[in-house]
Coordinates of N, CA and C in Angstrom, one line a residue:
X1 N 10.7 -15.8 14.0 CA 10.4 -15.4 12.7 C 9.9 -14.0 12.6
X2 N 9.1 -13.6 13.5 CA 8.3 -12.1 13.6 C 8.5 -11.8 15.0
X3 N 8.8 -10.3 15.2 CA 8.3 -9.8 16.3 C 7.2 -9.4 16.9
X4 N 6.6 -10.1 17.8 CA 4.6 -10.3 17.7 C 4.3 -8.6 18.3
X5 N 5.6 -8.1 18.7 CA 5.3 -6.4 19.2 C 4.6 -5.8 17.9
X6 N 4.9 -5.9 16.6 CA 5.3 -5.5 15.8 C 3.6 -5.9 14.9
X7 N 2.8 -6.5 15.6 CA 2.0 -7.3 14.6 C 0.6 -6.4 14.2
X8 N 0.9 -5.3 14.0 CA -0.1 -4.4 13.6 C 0.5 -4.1 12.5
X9 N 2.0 -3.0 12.6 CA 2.3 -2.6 11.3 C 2.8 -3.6 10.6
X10 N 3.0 -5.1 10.8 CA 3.1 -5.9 10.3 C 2.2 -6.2 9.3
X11 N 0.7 -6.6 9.7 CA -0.4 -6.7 9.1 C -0.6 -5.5 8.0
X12 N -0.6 -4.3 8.4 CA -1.1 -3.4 7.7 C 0.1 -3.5 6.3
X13 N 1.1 -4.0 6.8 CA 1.8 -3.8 5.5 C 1.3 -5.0 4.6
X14 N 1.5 -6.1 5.7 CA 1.0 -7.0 4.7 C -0.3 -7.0 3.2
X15 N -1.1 -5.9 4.2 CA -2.1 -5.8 3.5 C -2.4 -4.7 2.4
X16 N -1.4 -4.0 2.6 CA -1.6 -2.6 1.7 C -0.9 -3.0 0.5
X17 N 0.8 -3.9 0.3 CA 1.4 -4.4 -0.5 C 0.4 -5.4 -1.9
X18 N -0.2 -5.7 -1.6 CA -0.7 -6.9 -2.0 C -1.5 -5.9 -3.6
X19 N -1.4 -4.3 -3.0 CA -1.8 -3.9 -4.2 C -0.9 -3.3 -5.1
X20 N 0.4 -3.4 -4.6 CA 1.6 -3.0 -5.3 C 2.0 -4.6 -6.7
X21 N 1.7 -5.8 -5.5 CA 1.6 -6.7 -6.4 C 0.8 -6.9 -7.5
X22 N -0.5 -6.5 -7.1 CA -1.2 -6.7 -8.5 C -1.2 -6.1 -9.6
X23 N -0.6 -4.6 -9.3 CA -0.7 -3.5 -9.8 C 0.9 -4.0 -10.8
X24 N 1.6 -4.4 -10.4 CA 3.1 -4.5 -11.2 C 3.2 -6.1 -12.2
X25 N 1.9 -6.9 -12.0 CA 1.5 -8.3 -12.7 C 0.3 -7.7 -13.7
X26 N -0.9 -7.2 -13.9 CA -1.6 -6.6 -14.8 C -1.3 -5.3 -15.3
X27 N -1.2 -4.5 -15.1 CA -0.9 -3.2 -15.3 C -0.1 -2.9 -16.7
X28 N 0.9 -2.9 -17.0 CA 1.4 -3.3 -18.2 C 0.7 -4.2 -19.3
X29 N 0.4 -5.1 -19.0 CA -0.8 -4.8 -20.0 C -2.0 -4.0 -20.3
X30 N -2.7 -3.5 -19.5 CA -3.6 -2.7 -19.2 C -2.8 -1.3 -20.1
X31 N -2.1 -0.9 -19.6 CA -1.4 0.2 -20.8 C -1.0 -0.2 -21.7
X32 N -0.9 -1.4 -22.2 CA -1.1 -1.1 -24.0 C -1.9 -1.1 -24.5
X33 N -2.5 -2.4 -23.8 CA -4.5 -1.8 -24.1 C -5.3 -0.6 -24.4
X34 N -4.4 0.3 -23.2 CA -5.2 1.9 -23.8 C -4.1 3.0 -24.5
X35 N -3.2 1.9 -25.1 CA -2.3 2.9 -25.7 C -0.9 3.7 -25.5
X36 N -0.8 3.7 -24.3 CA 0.1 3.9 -23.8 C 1.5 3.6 -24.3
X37 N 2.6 4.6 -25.1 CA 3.3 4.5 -25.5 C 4.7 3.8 -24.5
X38 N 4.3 4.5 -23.5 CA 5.8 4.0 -22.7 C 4.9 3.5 -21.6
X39 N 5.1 2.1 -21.5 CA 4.5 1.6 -19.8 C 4.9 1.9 -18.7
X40 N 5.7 2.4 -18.7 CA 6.4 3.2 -17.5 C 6.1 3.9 -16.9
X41 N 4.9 5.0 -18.0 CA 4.6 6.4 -17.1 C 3.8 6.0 -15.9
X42 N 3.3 4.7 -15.6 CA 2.4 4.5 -14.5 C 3.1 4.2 -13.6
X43 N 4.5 3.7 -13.3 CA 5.7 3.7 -12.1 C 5.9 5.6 -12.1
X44 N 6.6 5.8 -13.2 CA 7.1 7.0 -13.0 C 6.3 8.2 -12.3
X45 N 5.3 7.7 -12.5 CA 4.0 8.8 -11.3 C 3.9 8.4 -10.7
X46 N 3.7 7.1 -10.1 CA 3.9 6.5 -8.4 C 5.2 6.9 -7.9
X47 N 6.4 7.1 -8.3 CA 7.6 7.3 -7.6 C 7.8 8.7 -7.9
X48 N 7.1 9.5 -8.6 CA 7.2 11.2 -8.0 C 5.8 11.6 -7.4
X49 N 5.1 11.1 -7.2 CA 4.3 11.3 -6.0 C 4.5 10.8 -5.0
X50 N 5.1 9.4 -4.7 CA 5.9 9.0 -3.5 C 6.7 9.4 -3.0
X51 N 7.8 10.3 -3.9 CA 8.8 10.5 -3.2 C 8.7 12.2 -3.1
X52 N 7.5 12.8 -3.4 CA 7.3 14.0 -3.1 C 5.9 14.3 -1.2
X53 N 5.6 13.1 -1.5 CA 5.0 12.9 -0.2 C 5.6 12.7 1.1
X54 N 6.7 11.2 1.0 CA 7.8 11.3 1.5 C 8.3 12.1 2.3
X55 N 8.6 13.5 1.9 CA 9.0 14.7 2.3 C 8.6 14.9 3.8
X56 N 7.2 14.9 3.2 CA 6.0 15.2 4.8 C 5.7 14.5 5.5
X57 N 5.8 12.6 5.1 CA 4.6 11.9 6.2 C 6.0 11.6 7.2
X58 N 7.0 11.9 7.1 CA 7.4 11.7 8.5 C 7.1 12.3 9.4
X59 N 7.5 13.5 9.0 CA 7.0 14.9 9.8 C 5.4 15.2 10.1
X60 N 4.6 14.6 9.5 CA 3.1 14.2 10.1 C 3.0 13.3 10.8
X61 N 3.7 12.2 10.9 CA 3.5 11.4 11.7 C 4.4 11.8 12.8
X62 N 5.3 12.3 13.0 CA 5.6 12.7 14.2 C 4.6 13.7 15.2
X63 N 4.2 14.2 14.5 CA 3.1 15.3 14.8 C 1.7 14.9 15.2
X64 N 1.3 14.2 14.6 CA -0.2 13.9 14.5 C -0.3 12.0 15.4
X65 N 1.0 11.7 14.7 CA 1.0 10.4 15.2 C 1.3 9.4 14.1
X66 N 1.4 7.6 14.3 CA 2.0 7.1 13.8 C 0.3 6.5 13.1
X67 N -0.4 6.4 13.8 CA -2.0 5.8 13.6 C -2.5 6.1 12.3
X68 N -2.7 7.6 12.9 CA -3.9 8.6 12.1 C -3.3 8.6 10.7
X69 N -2.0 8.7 10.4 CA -0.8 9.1 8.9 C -1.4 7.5 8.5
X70 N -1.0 6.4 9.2 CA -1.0 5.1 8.5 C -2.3 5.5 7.7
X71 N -3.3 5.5 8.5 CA -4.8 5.4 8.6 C -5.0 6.2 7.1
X72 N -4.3 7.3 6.8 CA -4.8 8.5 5.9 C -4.0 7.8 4.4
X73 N -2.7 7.4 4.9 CA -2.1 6.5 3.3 C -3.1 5.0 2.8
X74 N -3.6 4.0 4.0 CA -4.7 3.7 3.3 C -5.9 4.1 2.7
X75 N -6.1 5.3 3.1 CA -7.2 5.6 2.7 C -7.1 6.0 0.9
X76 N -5.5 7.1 1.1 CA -5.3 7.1 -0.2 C -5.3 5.8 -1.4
X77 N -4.8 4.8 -0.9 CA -4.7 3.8 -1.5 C -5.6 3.1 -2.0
X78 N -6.9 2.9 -1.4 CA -8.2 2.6 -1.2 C -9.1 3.7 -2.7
X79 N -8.9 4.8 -2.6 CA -8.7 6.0 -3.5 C -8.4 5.4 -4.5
X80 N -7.3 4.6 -4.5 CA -6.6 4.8 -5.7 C -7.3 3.0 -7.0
X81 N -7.3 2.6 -5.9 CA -7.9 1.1 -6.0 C -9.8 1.4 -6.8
X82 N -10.1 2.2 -6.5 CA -11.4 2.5 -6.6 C -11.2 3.0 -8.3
X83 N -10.0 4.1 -9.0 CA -9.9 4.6 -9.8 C -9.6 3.7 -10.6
X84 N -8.6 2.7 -10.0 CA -8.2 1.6 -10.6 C -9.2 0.3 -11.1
X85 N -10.4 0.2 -10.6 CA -11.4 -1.1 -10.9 C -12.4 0.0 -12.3
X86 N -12.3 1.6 -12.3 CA -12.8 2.0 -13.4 C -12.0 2.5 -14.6
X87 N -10.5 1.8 -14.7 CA -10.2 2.6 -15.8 C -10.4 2.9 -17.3
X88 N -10.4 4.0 -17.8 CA -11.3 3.8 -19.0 C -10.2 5.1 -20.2
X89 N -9.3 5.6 -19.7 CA -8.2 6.6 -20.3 C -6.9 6.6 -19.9
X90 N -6.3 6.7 -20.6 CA -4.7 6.8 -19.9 C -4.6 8.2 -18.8
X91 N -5.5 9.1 -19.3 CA -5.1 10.2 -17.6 C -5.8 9.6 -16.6
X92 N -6.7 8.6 -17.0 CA -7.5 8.3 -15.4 C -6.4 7.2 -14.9
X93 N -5.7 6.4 -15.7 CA -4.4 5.5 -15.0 C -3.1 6.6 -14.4
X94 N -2.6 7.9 -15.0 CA -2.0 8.2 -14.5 C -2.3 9.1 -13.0
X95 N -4.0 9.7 -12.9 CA -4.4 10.4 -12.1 C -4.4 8.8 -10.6
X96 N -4.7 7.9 -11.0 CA -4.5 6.5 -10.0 C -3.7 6.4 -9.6
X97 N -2.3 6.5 -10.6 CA -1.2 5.7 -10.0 C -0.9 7.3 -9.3
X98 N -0.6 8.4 -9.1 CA 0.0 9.8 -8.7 C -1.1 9.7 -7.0
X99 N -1.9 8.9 -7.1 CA -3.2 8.6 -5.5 C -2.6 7.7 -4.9
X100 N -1.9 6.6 -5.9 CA -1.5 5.4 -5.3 C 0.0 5.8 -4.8
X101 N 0.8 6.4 -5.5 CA 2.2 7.0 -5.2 C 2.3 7.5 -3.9
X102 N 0.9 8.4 -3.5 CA 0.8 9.2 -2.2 C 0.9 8.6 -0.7
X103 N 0.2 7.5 -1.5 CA -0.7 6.5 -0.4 C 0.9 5.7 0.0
X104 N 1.6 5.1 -0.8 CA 2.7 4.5 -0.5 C 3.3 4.8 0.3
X105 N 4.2 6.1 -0.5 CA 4.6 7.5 -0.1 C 4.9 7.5 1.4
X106 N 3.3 8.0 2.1 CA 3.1 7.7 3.2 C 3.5 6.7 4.3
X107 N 2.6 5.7 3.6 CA 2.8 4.2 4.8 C 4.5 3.8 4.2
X108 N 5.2 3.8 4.0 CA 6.3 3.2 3.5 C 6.9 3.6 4.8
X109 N 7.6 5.2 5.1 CA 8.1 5.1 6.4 C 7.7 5.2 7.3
X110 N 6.5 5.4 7.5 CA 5.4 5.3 8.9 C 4.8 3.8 9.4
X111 N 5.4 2.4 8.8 CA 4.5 1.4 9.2 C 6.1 1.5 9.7
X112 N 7.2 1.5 9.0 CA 8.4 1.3 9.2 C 9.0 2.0 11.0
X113 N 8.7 3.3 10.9 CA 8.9 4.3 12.0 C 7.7 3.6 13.3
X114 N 6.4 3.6 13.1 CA 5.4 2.3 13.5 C 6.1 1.1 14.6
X115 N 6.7 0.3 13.7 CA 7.5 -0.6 14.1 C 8.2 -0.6 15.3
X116 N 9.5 0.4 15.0 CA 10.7 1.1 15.6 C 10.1 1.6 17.0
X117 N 9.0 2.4 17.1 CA 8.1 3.0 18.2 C 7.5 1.3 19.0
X118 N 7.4 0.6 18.4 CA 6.6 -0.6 19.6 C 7.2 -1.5 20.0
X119 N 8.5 -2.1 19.1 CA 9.4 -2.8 19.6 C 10.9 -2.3 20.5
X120 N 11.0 -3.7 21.3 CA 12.0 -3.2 21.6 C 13.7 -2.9 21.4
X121 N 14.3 -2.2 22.6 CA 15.7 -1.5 21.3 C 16.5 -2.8 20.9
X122 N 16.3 -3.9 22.1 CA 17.3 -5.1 21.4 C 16.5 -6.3 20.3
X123 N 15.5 -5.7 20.3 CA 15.1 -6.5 19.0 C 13.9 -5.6 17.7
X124 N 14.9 -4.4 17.5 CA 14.2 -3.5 16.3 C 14.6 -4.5 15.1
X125 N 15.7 -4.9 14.9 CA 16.2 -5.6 14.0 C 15.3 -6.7 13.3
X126 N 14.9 -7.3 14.5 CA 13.6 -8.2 14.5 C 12.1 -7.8 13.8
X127 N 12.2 -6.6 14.5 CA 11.1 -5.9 13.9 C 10.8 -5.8 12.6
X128 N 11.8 -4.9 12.4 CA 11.7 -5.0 10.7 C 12.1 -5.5 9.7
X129 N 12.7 -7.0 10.0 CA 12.3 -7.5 9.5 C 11.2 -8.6 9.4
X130 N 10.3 -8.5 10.4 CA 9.2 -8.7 10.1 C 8.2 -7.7 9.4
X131 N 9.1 -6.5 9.0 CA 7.6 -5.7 8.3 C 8.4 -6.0 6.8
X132 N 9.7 -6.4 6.7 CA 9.7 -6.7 5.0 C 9.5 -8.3 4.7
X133 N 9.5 -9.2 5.7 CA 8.4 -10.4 5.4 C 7.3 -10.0 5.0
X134 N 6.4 -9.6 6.0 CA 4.7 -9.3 5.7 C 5.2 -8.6 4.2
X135 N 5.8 -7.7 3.8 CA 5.9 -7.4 2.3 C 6.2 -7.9 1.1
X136 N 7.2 -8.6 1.5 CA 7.4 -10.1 0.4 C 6.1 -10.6 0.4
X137 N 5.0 -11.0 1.5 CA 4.1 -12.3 1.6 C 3.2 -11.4 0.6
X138 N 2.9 -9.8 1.0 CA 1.4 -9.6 0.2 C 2.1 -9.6 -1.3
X139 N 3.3 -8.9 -1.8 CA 3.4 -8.5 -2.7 C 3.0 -9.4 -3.6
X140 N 4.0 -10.9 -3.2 CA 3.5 -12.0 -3.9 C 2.4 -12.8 -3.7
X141 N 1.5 -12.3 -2.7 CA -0.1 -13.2 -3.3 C -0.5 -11.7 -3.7
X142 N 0.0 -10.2 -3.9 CA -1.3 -9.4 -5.1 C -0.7 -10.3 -6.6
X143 N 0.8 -10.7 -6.8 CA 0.7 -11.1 -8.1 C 0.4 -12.4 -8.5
X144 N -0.1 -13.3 -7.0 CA -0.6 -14.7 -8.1 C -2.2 -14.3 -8.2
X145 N -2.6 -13.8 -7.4 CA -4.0 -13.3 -7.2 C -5.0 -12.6 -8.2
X146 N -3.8 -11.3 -7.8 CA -3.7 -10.7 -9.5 C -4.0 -11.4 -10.6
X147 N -2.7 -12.3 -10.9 CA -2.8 -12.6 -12.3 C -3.6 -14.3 -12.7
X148 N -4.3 -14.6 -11.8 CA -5.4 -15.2 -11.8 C -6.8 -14.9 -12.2
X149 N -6.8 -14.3 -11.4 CA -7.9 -12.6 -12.1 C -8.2 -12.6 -12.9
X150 N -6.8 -11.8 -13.5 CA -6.6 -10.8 -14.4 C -7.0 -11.9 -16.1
X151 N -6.4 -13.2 -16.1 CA -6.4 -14.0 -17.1 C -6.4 -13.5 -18.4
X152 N -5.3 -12.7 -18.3 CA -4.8 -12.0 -19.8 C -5.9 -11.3 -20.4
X153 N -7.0 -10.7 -19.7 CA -8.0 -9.8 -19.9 C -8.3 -9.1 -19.2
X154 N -8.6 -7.2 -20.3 CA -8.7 -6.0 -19.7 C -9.9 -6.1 -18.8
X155 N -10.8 -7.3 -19.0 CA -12.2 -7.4 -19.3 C -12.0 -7.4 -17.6
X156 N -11.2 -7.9 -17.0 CA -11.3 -8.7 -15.8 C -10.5 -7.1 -14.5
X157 N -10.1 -6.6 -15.0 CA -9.3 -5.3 -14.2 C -9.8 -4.8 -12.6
X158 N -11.5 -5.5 -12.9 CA -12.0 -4.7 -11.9 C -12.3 -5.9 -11.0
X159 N -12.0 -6.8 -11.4 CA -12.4 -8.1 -10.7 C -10.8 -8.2 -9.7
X160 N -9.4 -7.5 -10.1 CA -8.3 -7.8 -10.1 C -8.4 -6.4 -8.4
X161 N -8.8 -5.5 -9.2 CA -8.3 -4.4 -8.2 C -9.5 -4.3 -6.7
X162 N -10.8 -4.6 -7.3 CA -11.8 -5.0 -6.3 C -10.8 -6.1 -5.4
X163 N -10.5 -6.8 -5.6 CA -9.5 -7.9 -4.7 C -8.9 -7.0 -3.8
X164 N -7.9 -6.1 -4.3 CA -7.1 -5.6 -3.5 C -7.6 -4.7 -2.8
X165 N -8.6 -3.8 -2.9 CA -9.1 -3.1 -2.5 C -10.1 -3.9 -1.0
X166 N -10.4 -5.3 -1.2 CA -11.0 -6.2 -0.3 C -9.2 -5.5 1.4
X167 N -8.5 -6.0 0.6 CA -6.7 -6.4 1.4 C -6.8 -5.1 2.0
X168 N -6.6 -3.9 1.2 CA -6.9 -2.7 2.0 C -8.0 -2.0 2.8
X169 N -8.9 -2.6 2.6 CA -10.0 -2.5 3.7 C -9.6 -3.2 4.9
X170 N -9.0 -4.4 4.8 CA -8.4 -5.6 5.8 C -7.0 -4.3 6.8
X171 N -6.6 -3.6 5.8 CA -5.6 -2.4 6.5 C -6.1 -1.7 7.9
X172 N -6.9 -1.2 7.0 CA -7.9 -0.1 7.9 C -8.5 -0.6 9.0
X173 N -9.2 -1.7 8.6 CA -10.0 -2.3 9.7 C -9.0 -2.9 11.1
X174 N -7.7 -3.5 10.4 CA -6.5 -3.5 11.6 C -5.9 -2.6 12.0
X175 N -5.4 -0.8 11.2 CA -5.9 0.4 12.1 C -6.5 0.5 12.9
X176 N -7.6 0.6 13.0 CA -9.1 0.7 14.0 C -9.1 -0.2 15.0
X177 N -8.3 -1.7 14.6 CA -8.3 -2.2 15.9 C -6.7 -1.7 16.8
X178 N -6.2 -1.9 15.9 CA -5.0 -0.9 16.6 C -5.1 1.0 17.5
X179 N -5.9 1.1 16.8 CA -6.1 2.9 17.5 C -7.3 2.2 18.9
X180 N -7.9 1.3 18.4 CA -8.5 1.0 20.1 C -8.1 0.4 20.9
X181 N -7.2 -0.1 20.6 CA -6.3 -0.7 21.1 C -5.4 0.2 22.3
X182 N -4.4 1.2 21.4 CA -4.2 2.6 21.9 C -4.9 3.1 22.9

């Protein structure tokens, strides 16, 4: 089912996703709440910050490494989760999601490249598909989690993103055991 080479950036994805989930089960409500004319602008800033980040964390992580880049897109994420448990304006949701976009951005092809680097050549295949398991599994418990939470109240947002922000600490902390690992 998994390639157990693989079970770091496994985990970390597992764990970083789970705020993509929450964030795509409350969120939309959350912007009509504050107004938000088109719900969308909070994707459409995650996917031009993502795909403007993109550009570089390969090229960082080739350089610096596969660790330290993972390590720095959680953190952004973490960032972004933090902005997310106080939202109180629509630029503070769009300044979140453009932190959160970064953070993606980043770990999307570095948990992926991650992988590729620790397993082996006759079973990369294996690999990654164990890192889009671990992403199915978080995405869908941030949205039952989420929307358990969330219970059709803005009231509850911080109760929703504090959760996830728990999952991303869970990232980091499997970084750290990974770089000592290293």
């Amino acid at each position: 089912i998994y390639e157990p080479q693989v079970i770091f950036p496994m985990l970390v994805m597992l764990f970083s996703v789970v705020l993509f989930g929450a964030i795509v089960t409350v969120l939309p409500d959350v912007c009509t709440e504050m107004g938000f004319k088109n719900k969308s602008s909070f994707m459409l800033s995650v996917t031009l910050a993502s795909m403007t980040v993109r550009i570089f964390a390969g090229k960082w992580s080739d350089r610096w490494g596969r660790i330290p880049i993972v390590f720095l897109g959680l953190v952004l994420q973490l960032i972004a989760t933090i902005f997310l448990m106080k939202l109180s304006s629509p630029s503070e949701v769009i300044v979140a999601s453009a932190i959160y976009g970064m953070g993606t951005g980043i770990l999307s092809p570095v948990l992926f490249a991650w992988a590729v680097d620790l397993s082996d050549p006759q079973h990369r295949g294996r690999a990654l598909s164990s890192l889009y398991i671990a992403m199915e599994a978080g995405i869908g418990a941030g949205a039952v989690f989420g929307a358990q939470l969330f219970e059709n109240s803005s009231s509850n947002i911080s109760l929703v993103f504090g959760m996830t922000s728990i999952s991303i600490f869970l990232g980091l902390l499997t970084v750290v055991l990974a770089w000592r690992k290293k």
